Short mmCIF file of C-alpha atoms in Angstrom, two decimals:
data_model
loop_
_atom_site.label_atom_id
_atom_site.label_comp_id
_atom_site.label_asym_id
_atom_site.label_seq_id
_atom_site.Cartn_x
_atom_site.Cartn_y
_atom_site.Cartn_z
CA UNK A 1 -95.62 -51.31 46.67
CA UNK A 2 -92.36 -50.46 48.47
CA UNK A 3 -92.00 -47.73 50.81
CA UNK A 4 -88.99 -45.94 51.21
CA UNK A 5 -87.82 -42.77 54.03
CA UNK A 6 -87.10 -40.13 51.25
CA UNK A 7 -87.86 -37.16 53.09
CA UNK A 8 -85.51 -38.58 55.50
CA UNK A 9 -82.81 -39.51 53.22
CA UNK A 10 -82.94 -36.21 51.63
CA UNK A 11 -82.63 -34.17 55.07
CA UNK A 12 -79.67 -36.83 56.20
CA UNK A 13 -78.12 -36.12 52.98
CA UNK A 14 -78.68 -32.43 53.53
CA UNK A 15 -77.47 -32.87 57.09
CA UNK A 16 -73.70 -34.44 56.02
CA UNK A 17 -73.26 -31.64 52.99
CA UNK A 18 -73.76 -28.70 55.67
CA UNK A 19 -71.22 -30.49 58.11
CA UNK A 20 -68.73 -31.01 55.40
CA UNK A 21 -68.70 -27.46 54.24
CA UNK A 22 -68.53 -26.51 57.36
CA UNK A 23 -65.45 -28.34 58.43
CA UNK A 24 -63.71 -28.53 55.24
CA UNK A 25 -64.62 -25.72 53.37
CA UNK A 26 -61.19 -23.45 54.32
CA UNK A 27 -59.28 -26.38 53.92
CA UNK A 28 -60.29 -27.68 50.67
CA UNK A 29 -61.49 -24.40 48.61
CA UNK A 30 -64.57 -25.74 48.16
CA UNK A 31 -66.58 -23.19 45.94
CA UNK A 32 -70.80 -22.60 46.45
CA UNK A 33 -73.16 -21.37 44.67
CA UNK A 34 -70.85 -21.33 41.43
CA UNK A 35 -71.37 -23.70 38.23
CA UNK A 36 -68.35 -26.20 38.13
CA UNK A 37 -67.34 -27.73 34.55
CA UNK A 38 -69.24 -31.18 33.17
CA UNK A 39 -67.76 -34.48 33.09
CA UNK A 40 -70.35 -35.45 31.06
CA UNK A 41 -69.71 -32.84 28.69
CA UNK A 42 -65.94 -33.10 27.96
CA UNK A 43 -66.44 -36.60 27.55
CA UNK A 44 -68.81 -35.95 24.43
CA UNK A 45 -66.13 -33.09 23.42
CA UNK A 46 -63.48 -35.25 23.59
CA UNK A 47 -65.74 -37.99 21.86
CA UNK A 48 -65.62 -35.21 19.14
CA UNK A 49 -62.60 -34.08 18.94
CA UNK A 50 -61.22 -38.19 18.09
CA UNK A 51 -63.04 -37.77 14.89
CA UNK A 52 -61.93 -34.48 14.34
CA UNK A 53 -58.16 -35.87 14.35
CA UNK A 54 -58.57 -39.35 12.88
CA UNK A 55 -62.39 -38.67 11.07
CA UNK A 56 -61.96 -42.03 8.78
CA UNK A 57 -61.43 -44.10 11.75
CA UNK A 58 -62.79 -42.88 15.13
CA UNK A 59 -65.00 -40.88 13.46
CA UNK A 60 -68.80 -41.37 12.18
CA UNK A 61 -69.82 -44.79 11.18
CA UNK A 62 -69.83 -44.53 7.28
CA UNK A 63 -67.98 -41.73 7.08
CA UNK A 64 -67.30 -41.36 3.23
CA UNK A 65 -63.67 -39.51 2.03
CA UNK A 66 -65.43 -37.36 0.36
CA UNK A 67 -67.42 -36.02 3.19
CA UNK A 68 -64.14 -35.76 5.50
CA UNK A 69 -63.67 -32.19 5.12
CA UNK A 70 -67.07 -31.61 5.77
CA UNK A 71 -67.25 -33.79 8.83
CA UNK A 72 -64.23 -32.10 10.45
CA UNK A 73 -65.45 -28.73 10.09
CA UNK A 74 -68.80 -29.39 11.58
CA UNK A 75 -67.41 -31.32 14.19
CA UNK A 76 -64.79 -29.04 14.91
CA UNK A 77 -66.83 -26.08 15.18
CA UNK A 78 -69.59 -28.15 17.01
CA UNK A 79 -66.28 -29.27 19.59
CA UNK A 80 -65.21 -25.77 19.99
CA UNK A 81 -68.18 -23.49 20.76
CA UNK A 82 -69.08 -26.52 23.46
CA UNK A 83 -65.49 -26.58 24.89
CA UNK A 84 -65.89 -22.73 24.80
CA UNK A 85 -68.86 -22.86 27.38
CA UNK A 86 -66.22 -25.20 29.36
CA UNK A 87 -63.66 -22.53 29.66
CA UNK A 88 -65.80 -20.33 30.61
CA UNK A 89 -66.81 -22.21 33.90
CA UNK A 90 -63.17 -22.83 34.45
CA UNK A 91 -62.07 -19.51 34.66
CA UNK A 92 -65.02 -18.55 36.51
CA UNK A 93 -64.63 -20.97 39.24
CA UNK A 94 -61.00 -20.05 38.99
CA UNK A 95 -61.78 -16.53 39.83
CA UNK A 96 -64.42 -17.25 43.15
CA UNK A 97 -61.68 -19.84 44.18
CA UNK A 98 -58.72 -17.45 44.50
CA UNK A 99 -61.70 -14.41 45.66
CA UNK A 100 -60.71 -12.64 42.23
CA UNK A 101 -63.01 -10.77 39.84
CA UNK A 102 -62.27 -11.69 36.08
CA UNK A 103 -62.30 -8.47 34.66
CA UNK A 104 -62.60 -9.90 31.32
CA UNK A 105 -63.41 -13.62 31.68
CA UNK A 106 -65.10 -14.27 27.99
CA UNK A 107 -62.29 -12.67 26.49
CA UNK A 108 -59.95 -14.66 28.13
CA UNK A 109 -61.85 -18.23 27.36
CA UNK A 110 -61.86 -17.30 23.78
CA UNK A 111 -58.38 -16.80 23.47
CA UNK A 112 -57.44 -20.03 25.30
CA UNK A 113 -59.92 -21.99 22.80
CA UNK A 114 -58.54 -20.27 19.92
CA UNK A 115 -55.27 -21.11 20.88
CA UNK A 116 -56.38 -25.07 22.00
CA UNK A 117 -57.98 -25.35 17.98
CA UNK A 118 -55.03 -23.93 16.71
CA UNK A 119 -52.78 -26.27 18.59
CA UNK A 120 -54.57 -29.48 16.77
CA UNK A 121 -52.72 -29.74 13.72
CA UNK A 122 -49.36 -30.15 16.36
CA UNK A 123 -51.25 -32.76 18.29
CA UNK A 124 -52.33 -34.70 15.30
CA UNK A 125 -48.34 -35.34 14.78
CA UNK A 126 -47.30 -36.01 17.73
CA UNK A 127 -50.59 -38.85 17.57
CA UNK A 128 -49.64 -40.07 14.54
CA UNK A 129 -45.36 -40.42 16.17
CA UNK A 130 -46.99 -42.54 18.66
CA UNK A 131 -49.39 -45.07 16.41
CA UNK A 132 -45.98 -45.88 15.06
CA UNK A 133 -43.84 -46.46 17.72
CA UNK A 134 -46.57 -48.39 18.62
CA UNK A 135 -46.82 -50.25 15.54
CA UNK A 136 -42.62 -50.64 14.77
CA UNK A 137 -42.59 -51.77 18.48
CA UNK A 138 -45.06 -54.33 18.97
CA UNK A 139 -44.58 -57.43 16.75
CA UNK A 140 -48.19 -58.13 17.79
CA UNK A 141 -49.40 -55.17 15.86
CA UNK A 142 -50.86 -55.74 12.06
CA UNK A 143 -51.67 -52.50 11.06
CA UNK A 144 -51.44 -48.89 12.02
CA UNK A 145 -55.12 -48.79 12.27
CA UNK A 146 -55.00 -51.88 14.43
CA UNK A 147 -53.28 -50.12 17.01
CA UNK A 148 -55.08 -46.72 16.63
CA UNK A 149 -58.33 -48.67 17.68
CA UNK A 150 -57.28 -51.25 19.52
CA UNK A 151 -54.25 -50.28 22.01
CA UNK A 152 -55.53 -48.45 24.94
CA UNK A 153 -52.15 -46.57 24.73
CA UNK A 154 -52.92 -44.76 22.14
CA UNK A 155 -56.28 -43.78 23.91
CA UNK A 156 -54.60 -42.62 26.88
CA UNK A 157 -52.09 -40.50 24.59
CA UNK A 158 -54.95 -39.32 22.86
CA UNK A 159 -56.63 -37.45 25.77
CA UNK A 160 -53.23 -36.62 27.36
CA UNK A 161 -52.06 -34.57 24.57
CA UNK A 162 -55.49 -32.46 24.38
CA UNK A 163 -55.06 -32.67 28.11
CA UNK A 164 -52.15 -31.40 28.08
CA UNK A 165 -52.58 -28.49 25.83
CA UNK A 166 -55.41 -27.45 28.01
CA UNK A 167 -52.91 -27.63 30.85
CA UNK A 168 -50.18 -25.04 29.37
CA UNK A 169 -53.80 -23.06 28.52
CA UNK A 170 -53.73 -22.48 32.09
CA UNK A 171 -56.91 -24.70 32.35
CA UNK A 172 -56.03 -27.61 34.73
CA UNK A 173 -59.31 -28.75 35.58
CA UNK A 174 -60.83 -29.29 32.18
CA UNK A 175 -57.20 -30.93 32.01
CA UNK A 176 -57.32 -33.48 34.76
CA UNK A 177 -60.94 -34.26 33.75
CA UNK A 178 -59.77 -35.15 30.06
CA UNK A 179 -57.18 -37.50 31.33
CA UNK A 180 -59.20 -38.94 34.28
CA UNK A 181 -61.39 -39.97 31.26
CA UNK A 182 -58.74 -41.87 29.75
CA UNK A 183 -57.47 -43.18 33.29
CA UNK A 184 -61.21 -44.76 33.97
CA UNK A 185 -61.20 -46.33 30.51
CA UNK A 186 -57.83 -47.78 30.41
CA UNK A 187 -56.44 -47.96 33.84
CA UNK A 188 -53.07 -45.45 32.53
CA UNK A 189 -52.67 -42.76 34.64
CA UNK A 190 -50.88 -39.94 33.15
CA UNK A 191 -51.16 -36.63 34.92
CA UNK A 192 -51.75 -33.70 32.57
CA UNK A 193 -49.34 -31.85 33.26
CA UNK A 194 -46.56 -34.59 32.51
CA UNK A 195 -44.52 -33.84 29.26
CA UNK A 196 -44.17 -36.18 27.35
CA UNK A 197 -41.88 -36.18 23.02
CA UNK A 198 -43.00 -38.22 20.05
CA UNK A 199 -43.02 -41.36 19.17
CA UNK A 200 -43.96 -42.49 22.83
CA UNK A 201 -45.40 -46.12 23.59
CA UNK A 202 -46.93 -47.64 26.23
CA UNK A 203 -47.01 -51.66 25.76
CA UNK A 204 -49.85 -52.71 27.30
CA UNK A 205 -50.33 -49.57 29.37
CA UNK A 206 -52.67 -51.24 32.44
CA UNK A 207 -51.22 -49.75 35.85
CA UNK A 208 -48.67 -47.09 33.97
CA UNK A 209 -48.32 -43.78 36.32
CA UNK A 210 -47.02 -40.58 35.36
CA UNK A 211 -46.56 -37.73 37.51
CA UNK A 212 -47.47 -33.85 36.74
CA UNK A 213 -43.63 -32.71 36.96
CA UNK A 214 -42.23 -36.21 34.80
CA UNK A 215 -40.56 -35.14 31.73
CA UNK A 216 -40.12 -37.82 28.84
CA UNK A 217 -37.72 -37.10 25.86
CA UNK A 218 -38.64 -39.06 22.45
CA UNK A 219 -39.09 -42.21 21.62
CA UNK A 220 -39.45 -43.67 25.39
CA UNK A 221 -40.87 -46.90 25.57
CA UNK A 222 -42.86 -48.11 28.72
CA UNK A 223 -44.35 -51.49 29.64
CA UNK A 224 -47.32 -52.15 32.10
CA UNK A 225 -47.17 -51.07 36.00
CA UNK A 226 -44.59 -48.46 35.59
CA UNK A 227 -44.40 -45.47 37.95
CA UNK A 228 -43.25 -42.38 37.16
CA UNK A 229 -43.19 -40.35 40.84
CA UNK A 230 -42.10 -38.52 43.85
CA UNK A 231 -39.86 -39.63 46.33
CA UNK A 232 -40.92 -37.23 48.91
CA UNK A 233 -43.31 -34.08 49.27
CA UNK A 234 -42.22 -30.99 50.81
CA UNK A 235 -44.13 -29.68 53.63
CA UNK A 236 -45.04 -26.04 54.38
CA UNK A 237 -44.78 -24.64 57.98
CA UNK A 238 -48.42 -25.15 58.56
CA UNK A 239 -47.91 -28.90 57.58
CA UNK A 240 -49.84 -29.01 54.17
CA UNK A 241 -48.02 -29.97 50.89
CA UNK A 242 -46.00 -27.23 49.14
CA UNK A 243 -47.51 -27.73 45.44
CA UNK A 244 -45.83 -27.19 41.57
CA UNK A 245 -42.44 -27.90 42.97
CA UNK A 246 -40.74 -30.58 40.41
CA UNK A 247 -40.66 -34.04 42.04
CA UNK A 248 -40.66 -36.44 38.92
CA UNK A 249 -38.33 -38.27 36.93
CA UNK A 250 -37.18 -36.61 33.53
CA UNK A 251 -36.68 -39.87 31.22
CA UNK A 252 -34.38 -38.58 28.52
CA UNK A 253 -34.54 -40.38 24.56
CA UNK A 254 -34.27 -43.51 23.76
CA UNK A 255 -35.30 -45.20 27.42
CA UNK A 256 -36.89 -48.34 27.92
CA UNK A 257 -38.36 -48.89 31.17
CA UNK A 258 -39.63 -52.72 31.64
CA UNK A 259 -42.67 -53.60 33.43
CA UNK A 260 -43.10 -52.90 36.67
CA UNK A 261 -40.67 -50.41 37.51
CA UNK A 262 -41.01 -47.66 39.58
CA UNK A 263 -38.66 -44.63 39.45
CA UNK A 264 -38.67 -41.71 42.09
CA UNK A 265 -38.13 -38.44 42.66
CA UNK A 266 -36.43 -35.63 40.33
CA UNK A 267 -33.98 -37.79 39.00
CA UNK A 268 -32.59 -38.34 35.47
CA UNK A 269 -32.55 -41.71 33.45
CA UNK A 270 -30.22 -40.96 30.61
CA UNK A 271 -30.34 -41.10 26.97
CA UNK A 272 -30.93 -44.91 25.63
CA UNK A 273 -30.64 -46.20 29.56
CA UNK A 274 -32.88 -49.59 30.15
CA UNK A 275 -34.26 -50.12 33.49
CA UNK A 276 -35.42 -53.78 33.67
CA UNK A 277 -38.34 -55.47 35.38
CA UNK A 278 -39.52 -54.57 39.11
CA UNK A 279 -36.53 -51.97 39.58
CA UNK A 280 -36.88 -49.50 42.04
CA UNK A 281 -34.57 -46.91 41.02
CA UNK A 282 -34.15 -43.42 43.28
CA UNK A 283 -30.56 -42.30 41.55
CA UNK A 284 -29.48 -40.71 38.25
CA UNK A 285 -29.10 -43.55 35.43
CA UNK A 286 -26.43 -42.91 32.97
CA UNK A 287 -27.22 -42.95 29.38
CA UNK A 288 -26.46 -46.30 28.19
CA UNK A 289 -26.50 -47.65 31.43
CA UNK A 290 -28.78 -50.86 32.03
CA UNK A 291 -30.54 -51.31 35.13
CA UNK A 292 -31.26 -55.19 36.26
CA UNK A 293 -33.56 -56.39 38.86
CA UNK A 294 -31.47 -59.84 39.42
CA UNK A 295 -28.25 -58.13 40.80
CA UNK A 296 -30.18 -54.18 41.30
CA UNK A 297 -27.08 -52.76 39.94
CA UNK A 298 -25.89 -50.32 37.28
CA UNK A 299 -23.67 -51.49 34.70
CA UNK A 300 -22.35 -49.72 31.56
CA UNK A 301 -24.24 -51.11 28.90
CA UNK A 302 -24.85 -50.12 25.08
CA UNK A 303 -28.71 -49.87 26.21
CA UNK A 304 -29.90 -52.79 24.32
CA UNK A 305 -31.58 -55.48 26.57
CA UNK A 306 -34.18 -57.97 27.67
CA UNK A 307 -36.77 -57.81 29.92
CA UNK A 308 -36.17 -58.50 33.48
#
């Protein structure tokens, strides 16, 4: 039978935790001795909450109609009392990071899951804007439920617009966990604080990033290995990054950005613009204007184009 060191494993283990928090603990907030908020969890609340919005398709297996109601009020309350016990951590952790005392901490979580169940109807629209612009944009796509269980775009959307309503809850870590869920399973990075209109598609979706300060009007289409983000960061005097300042492109209506574009810094990509293939664009676009990677000029256009 194999032998292995595991006392001494275990000590060298313990050995490079105490010199980390010893060396990084001011810099990084790090937080000990206080309970920090389950991947594993949101995963199965998020797992949840898919049936509670779509319950005939991402549901149970053999879900019946006329159990639907039932279904979604189980689930739902089943969701919510665990996403409850999520907030809760949150704010906690919130509180011993910034050395504050939550004077009313369970109040507080209560209110901001309230406030996340009532949002779902909303987010349910906005999902159901997106399965068709996925479906009237893809001549690939059979059916609406095709592309609500097949496209990982719609995936991705699905956890950033929970995500992102747990974001303007003033929860960012059970945000950033919800879409890093999504960004594992799909390769789509879309930072939850991005915000993004209806009817938004992502064709094909692998290698897509979205920054936290990118605003995107309606009916934006993106292709794969788009970037969405920051020219330059802003330093503070002590030489760390000055945070929540916005540094991301706001994409108005209409735009179609091709594959492999990357657009940076605060700029502004007007109404109906197209910015073709493999663009690097760090200026304002016009609306209307088109973008092309063969001559990487701007020409007045009527925003109707082929891929570059």
């Amino acid at each position: 039978m194999a032998n292995f060191d595991i006392s001494g494993i275990v000590q060298g283990l313990h050995d490079a935790r105490q010199q980390w928090r010893q060396a990084h603990r001011p810099a990084t907030g790090e937080v000990r001795g206080i309970e920090f908020p389950s991947r594993d969890a949101l995963a199965a609340i998020v797992g949840q909450l898919k049936g509670v919005l779509f319950p005939m398709r991402l549901g149970p297996t053999g879900l019946r109609q006329e159990s639907e109601e039932f279904h979604v009020a189980h689930a739902l309350d089943s969701a919510l009392h665990a996403l409850l016990r999520q907030v809760e951590i949150e704010l906690k952790y919130s509180a011993a990071l910034q050395q504050l005392t939550s004077a009313d901490s369970a109040g507080q979580a209560l209110a901001a899951t309230q406030a996340f169940g009532a949002a779902l109807p909303g987010i349910r629209t906005m999902l159901d804007s997106d399965v068709l612009a996925a479906y009237q944009g893809d001549p690939a796509a059979r059916s609406v439920d095709e592309v609500l269980l097949c496209y990982p775009g719609i995936l991705a959307m699905i956890h950033h617009r929970l995500a992102h309503c747990l974001y303007k809850l003033g929860l960012p870590l059970l945000a950033r966990i919800v879409g890093e869920l999504a960004h594992a399973e799909t390769g789509i990075d879309i930072h939850p604080g991005a915000t993004i209109g209806a009817g938004f598609f992502m064709d094909h979706g692998t290698g897509i990033v979205i920054g936290e300060t990118a605003v995107i009007g309606q009916h934006v289409r993106l292709y794969q290995a788009v970037t969405l983000g920051a020219k330059r960061f802003t330093t503070l005097a002590d030489g760390s990054l000055q945070k929540g300042q916005p540094r991301h492109p706001v994409v108005e209506d209409d735009v179609v950005i091709y594959a492999g574009a990357t657009v940076l810094g605060r700029i502004t990509i007007g109404k109906g613009a197209v910015i073709g293939g493999n663009v690097w664009v760090t200026h304002d676009v016009a609306p209307g204007a088109r973008v092309a990677q063969a001559a990487a000029r701007e020409d007045g256009g009527n925003g109707h184009g082929d891929a570059a």
